[in-house]
Amino acid sequence: MTERRRPLVVAIDGPAASGKSSTAKWVARELGLLHVDSGSLYRAATAAMLRAEPDATRWTEAMVLAAAAPIHLEPGETTFHPYLGGEDLEAELRGKAVTSNVSLVAQMPGVRAWVNRQVQAAAEGHPVVVDGRDMGTAVFPRARVKVFLVADPWERARRRLVQRLQRAPEDAEIAAEVDALTQRDAKDEAQTQQASDAVLIDTTYLTQEEQVERIVALARQALKGAPQD
Ligand code: CDP
């Protein structure tokens, strides 16, 4: 396939709570593409494993892969959702138990290969916006648009809490969330990679609308002259 005929992939990577998923979803809506959240698959595998064995110290890669085997992605209106059999796992994915154990699961090479296959399969049929930590490097090294989102940890923590609590958080709450995010960043360091050809966007002082506009503009630029996509 020639470079110009490959389906459009917009890859958005970045550390925890940098706004990847909400931005990716919005960008997908603006461009009429589908959104794939690779983190939701790591979270779904973790949720399935927690159901099978709540004690994470006993988990092995083979156990996680067996628990994750029935999980598949189904396209919703804008975003693919992970299903376990017929059950939409979405509600379970953002809980504390999943969040504190997901990095362990994400370090398992077999699990990474399983997630990458599912994400690539979803992108085969449709142009997509994908988000995660290694979409522009390991999973879609030839993606036509690559963005790496960063933001100050205090701002990331504040945004995550507003999303979770639906109110303005106290400073003490933000400080505790900064600790949690920083610890997860450290555990995820090896799998969080900025591609050398990714556009770095620091969103600390941007509104979500502004960051969406920038990425949409990059995608439109990439699509110029390639109307068959
Ligand atoms: O939204 P947030 O950044 O908090 O997390 P997420 O995107 O839902 O990802 C959850 C976890 O999955 C991360 O903490 C990583 O351990 C893992 N992950 C990964 O290793 N590689 C990816 N491409 C996406 C997620």
CSV table of C-alpha atoms and ligand atoms in Angstrom, one decimal:
chain,number,residue,atom,x,y,z
A,1,MET,CA,0.0,0.0,0.0
A,2,THR,CA,1.4,3.4,-0.8
A,3,GLU,CA,1.9,6.0,1.9
A,4,ARG,CA,-1.1,8.1,0.7
A,5,ARG,CA,-3.5,5.2,0.5
A,6,ARG,CA,-3.0,3.9,4.0
A,7,PRO,CA,-6.1,4.5,6.2
A,8,LEU,CA,-5.7,7.5,8.5
A,9,VAL,CA,-4.4,6.8,12.0
A,10,VAL,CA,-4.1,9.7,14.4
A,11,ALA,CA,-2.0,8.5,17.3
A,12,ILE,CA,-2.2,10.3,20.6
A,13,ASP,CA,0.2,9.3,23.4
A,14,GLY,CA,1.1,10.7,26.8
A,15,PRO,CA,1.4,10.0,30.5
A,16,ALA,CA,-1.4,9.3,33.0
A,17,ALA,CA,-4.3,11.8,32.9
A,18,SER,CA,-2.8,13.9,30.2
A,19,GLY,CA,-6.2,14.1,28.6
A,20,LYS,CA,-5.5,11.6,25.9
A,21,SER,CA,-8.8,9.7,25.9
A,22,SER,CA,-11.2,12.7,26.2
A,23,THR,CA,-9.2,14.6,23.5
A,24,ALA,CA,-9.0,11.5,21.2
A,25,LYS,CA,-12.8,11.0,21.5
A,26,TRP,CA,-13.5,14.6,20.6
A,27,VAL,CA,-11.0,14.6,17.7
A,28,ALA,CA,-12.6,11.5,16.4
A,29,ARG,CA,-16.0,13.1,16.5
A,30,GLU,CA,-14.8,16.2,14.7
A,31,LEU,CA,-13.2,14.2,12.0
A,32,GLY,CA,-15.9,11.5,11.7
A,33,LEU,CA,-13.5,8.7,12.8
A,34,LEU,CA,-13.7,6.0,15.4
A,35,HIS,CA,-11.8,6.2,18.6
A,36,VAL,CA,-9.8,3.3,20.1
A,37,ASP,CA,-8.5,3.7,23.7
A,38,SER,CA,-5.7,1.1,24.1
A,39,GLY,CA,-5.6,1.8,27.9
A,40,SER,CA,-9.2,0.5,28.1
A,41,LEU,CA,-7.9,-2.9,27.0
A,42,TYR,CA,-5.2,-3.0,29.6
A,43,ARG,CA,-7.8,-2.0,32.2
A,44,ALA,CA,-10.3,-4.6,30.9
A,45,ALA,CA,-7.6,-7.4,31.2
A,46,THR,CA,-7.0,-6.2,34.7
A,47,ALA,CA,-10.7,-6.2,35.6
A,48,ALA,CA,-11.1,-9.7,34.2
A,49,MET,CA,-8.1,-10.9,36.2
A,50,LEU,CA,-9.3,-9.3,39.4
A,51,ARG,CA,-12.6,-11.2,39.0
A,52,ALA,CA,-10.7,-14.5,38.6
A,53,GLU,CA,-8.0,-13.8,41.3
A,54,PRO,CA,-8.2,-10.8,43.5
A,55,ASP,CA,-4.7,-11.2,44.9
A,56,ALA,CA,-2.4,-9.5,42.4
A,57,THR,CA,0.7,-11.0,43.9
A,58,ARG,CA,-0.3,-14.3,42.4
A,59,TRP,CA,-0.8,-13.1,38.9
A,60,THR,CA,1.2,-14.5,36.1
A,61,GLU,CA,1.2,-13.5,32.4
A,62,ALA,CA,-0.5,-16.8,31.5
A,63,MET,CA,-3.3,-16.2,34.0
A,64,VAL,CA,-3.9,-12.7,32.7
A,65,LEU,CA,-4.0,-13.8,29.1
A,66,ALA,CA,-6.5,-16.6,30.0
A,67,ALA,CA,-8.7,-14.1,31.9
A,68,ALA,CA,-8.4,-11.6,29.0
A,69,ALA,CA,-9.1,-14.1,26.2
A,70,PRO,CA,-12.9,-13.6,26.0
A,71,ILE,CA,-12.5,-9.8,25.9
A,72,HIS,CA,-13.1,-8.1,22.5
A,73,LEU,CA,-13.7,-4.5,21.3
A,74,GLU,CA,-17.0,-3.5,19.9
A,75,PRO,CA,-17.6,-0.2,18.1
A,76,GLY,CA,-20.0,2.2,19.8
A,77,GLU,CA,-21.2,5.5,18.3
A,78,THR,CA,-17.7,7.1,18.5
A,79,THR,CA,-15.6,4.8,20.6
A,80,PHE,CA,-14.8,1.1,20.7
A,81,HIS,CA,-15.7,-0.5,24.1
A,82,PRO,CA,-14.2,-3.6,25.6
A,83,TYR,CA,-16.7,-6.4,26.2
A,84,LEU,CA,-16.2,-9.5,28.3
A,85,GLY,CA,-18.5,-12.0,26.6
A,86,GLY,CA,-21.7,-9.9,26.3
A,87,GLU,CA,-21.0,-7.6,29.2
A,88,ASP,CA,-19.8,-4.0,28.6
A,89,LEU,CA,-16.9,-3.6,31.1
A,90,GLU,CA,-16.8,0.3,30.9
A,91,ALA,CA,-18.2,0.9,34.4
A,92,GLU,CA,-15.6,-1.3,36.1
A,93,LEU,CA,-12.6,0.0,34.3
A,94,ARG,CA,-12.0,3.3,36.1
A,95,GLY,CA,-12.2,1.9,39.7
A,96,LYS,CA,-9.3,2.0,42.2
A,97,ALA,CA,-8.6,-1.7,42.1
A,98,VAL,CA,-8.1,-1.7,38.3
A,99,THR,CA,-6.1,1.6,38.4
A,100,SER,CA,-3.7,0.4,41.0
A,101,ASN,CA,-3.0,-3.0,39.3
A,102,VAL,CA,-3.1,-2.0,35.6
A,103,SER,CA,0.6,-1.1,35.3
A,104,LEU,CA,1.6,-4.5,36.5
A,105,VAL,CA,-0.5,-6.1,33.7
A,106,ALA,CA,0.8,-3.6,31.2
A,107,GLN,CA,4.4,-4.7,31.9
A,108,MET,CA,3.6,-8.3,30.6
A,109,PRO,CA,5.0,-8.6,27.0
A,110,GLY,CA,2.3,-11.1,26.1
A,111,VAL,CA,-0.5,-8.8,27.3
A,112,ARG,CA,1.1,-5.9,25.3
A,113,ALA,CA,1.1,-8.1,22.2
A,114,TRP,CA,-2.6,-9.0,22.8
A,115,VAL,CA,-3.6,-5.4,23.2
A,116,ASN,CA,-1.6,-4.3,20.1
A,117,ARG,CA,-3.3,-7.0,18.0
A,118,GLN,CA,-6.8,-5.9,19.1
A,119,VAL,CA,-6.0,-2.2,18.4
A,120,GLN,CA,-4.5,-2.9,15.0
A,121,ALA,CA,-7.5,-5.1,14.1
A,122,ALA,CA,-9.9,-2.3,15.0
A,123,ALA,CA,-7.9,0.2,12.8
A,124,GLU,CA,-8.0,-2.2,9.9
A,125,GLY,CA,-11.6,-1.5,9.0
A,126,HIS,CA,-11.8,2.2,9.8
A,127,PRO,CA,-9.7,5.3,10.0
A,128,VAL,CA,-9.2,5.8,13.7
A,129,VAL,CA,-7.9,8.0,16.5
A,130,VAL,CA,-6.0,5.8,18.9
A,131,ASP,CA,-4.7,6.8,22.3
A,132,GLY,CA,-2.3,5.3,24.8
A,133,ARG,CA,1.4,5.4,25.6
A,134,ASP,CA,3.1,3.7,22.6
A,135,MET,CA,0.6,4.1,19.7
A,136,GLY,CA,3.0,6.3,17.7
A,137,THR,CA,6.0,4.0,18.4
A,138,ALA,CA,5.3,0.3,18.9
A,139,VAL,CA,1.7,-0.1,17.5
A,140,PHE,CA,1.4,2.4,14.6
A,141,PRO,CA,5.0,3.5,13.8
A,142,ARG,CA,3.7,4.7,10.4
A,143,ALA,CA,0.7,6.7,11.7
A,144,ARG,CA,0.3,9.8,9.7
A,145,VAL,CA,-0.4,12.0,12.7
A,146,LYS,CA,1.4,11.6,16.0
A,147,VAL,CA,0.9,13.7,19.0
A,148,PHE,CA,2.4,13.4,22.5
A,149,LEU,CA,0.4,15.2,25.2
A,150,VAL,CA,2.0,16.4,28.4
A,151,ALA,CA,0.8,18.6,31.2
A,152,ASP,CA,2.0,19.7,34.6
A,153,PRO,CA,1.2,17.0,37.3
A,154,TRP,CA,-0.9,19.3,39.5
A,155,GLU,CA,-3.1,20.2,36.5
A,156,ARG,CA,-3.4,16.6,35.4
A,157,ALA,CA,-4.4,15.6,39.0
A,158,ARG,CA,-6.9,18.5,39.2
A,159,ARG,CA,-8.5,17.6,35.9
A,160,ARG,CA,-8.7,13.9,36.8
A,161,LEU,CA,-10.4,14.7,40.1
A,162,VAL,CA,-12.9,17.1,38.5
A,163,GLN,CA,-13.8,14.3,36.0
A,164,ARG,CA,-14.1,11.8,38.9
A,165,LEU,CA,-15.8,13.9,41.6
A,166,GLN,CA,-17.8,16.3,39.3
A,167,ARG,CA,-16.8,19.2,41.6
A,168,ALA,CA,-13.8,21.5,42.3
A,169,PRO,CA,-11.2,19.4,44.4
A,170,GLU,CA,-9.5,20.6,47.5
A,171,ASP,CA,-5.7,21.2,47.4
A,172,ALA,CA,-5.1,18.2,49.7
A,173,GLU,CA,-7.1,16.0,47.4
A,174,ILE,CA,-5.1,17.2,44.4
A,175,ALA,CA,-1.8,16.6,46.3
A,176,ALA,CA,-2.8,13.0,47.0
A,177,GLU,CA,-3.8,12.5,43.4
A,178,VAL,CA,-0.4,13.9,42.2
A,179,ASP,CA,1.3,11.2,44.3
A,180,ALA,CA,-0.9,8.5,42.8
A,181,LEU,CA,-0.3,9.8,39.2
A,182,THR,CA,3.5,10.2,39.7
A,183,GLN,CA,3.7,6.6,41.0
A,184,ARG,CA,1.8,5.3,38.0
A,185,ASP,CA,4.0,7.4,35.7
A,186,ALA,CA,7.1,5.7,37.2
A,187,LYS,CA,5.6,2.2,36.8
A,188,ASP,CA,4.7,3.0,33.2
A,189,GLU,CA,7.9,4.7,32.2
A,190,ALA,CA,9.2,1.9,30.1
A,191,GLN,CA,6.0,1.7,28.0
A,192,THR,CA,5.5,5.4,27.6
A,193,GLN,CA,7.4,6.6,24.5
A,194,GLN,CA,7.3,9.8,22.5
A,195,ALA,CA,7.9,9.0,18.9
A,196,SER,CA,10.7,11.1,17.3
A,197,ASP,CA,8.2,12.4,14.7
A,198,ALA,CA,5.4,13.2,17.3
A,199,VAL,CA,4.2,16.7,17.8
A,200,LEU,CA,4.6,17.6,21.5
A,201,ILE,CA,1.7,19.5,23.0
A,202,ASP,CA,1.8,20.8,26.5
A,203,THR,CA,-1.8,21.2,27.6
A,204,THR,CA,-1.2,22.8,31.0
A,205,TYR,CA,-2.5,26.2,29.8
A,206,LEU,CA,-4.7,25.0,27.0
A,207,THR,CA,-8.4,24.4,27.1
A,208,GLN,CA,-9.5,21.1,25.8
A,209,GLU,CA,-11.1,22.8,22.8
A,210,GLU,CA,-7.8,24.4,21.9
A,211,GLN,CA,-5.9,21.1,22.1
A,212,VAL,CA,-8.6,19.4,20.0
A,213,GLU,CA,-8.4,22.2,17.4
A,214,ARG,CA,-4.6,21.8,17.1
A,215,ILE,CA,-4.8,18.0,16.6
A,216,VAL,CA,-7.7,18.3,14.1
A,217,ALA,CA,-5.7,20.9,12.2
A,218,LEU,CA,-2.7,18.5,12.1
A,219,ALA,CA,-5.0,15.7,10.8
A,220,ARG,CA,-6.6,17.9,8.1
A,221,GLN,CA,-3.1,18.9,7.0
A,222,ALA,CA,-2.1,15.2,6.8
A,223,LEU,CA,-5.3,14.4,4.8
A,224,LYS,CA,-4.7,17.2,2.3
A,225,GLY,CA,-4.0,15.7,-1.1
A,226,ALA,CA,-5.2,12.3,0.1
A,227,PRO,CA,-9.0,12.5,-0.5
A,228,GLN,CA,-9.3,8.7,-1.0
A,229,ASP,CA,-8.8,8.3,2.7
B,1,CDP,O1,-6.2,7.6,31.3
B,1,CDP,P1,-4.9,7.2,32.0
B,1,CDP,O2,-3.7,7.8,31.4
B,1,CDP,O3,-5.0,7.3,33.4
B,1,CDP,O4,-4.8,5.6,31.8
B,1,CDP,P2,-5.2,4.7,30.6
B,1,CDP,O5,-4.8,5.3,29.3
B,1,CDP,O6,-6.5,4.2,30.8
B,1,CDP,O7,-4.1,3.5,30.8
B,1,CDP,C1,-4.2,2.6,31.9
B,1,CDP,C2,-2.9,1.9,32.0
B,1,CDP,O8,-2.7,1.1,30.9
B,1,CDP,C3,-1.6,2.8,32.1
B,1,CDP,O9,-1.3,3.2,33.4
B,1,CDP,C4,-0.5,1.8,31.5
B,1,CDP,O10,-0.1,1.0,32.5
B,1,CDP,C5,-1.3,1.0,30.5
B,1,CDP,N1,-1.1,1.4,29.1
B,1,CDP,C6,0.0,1.0,28.5
B,1,CDP,O11,0.9,0.5,29.0
B,1,CDP,N2,0.1,1.3,27.1
B,1,CDP,C7,-0.8,1.9,26.4
B,1,CDP,N3,-0.7,2.1,25.1
B,1,CDP,C8,-2.0,2.3,27.1
B,1,CDP,C9,-2.1,2.1,28.5
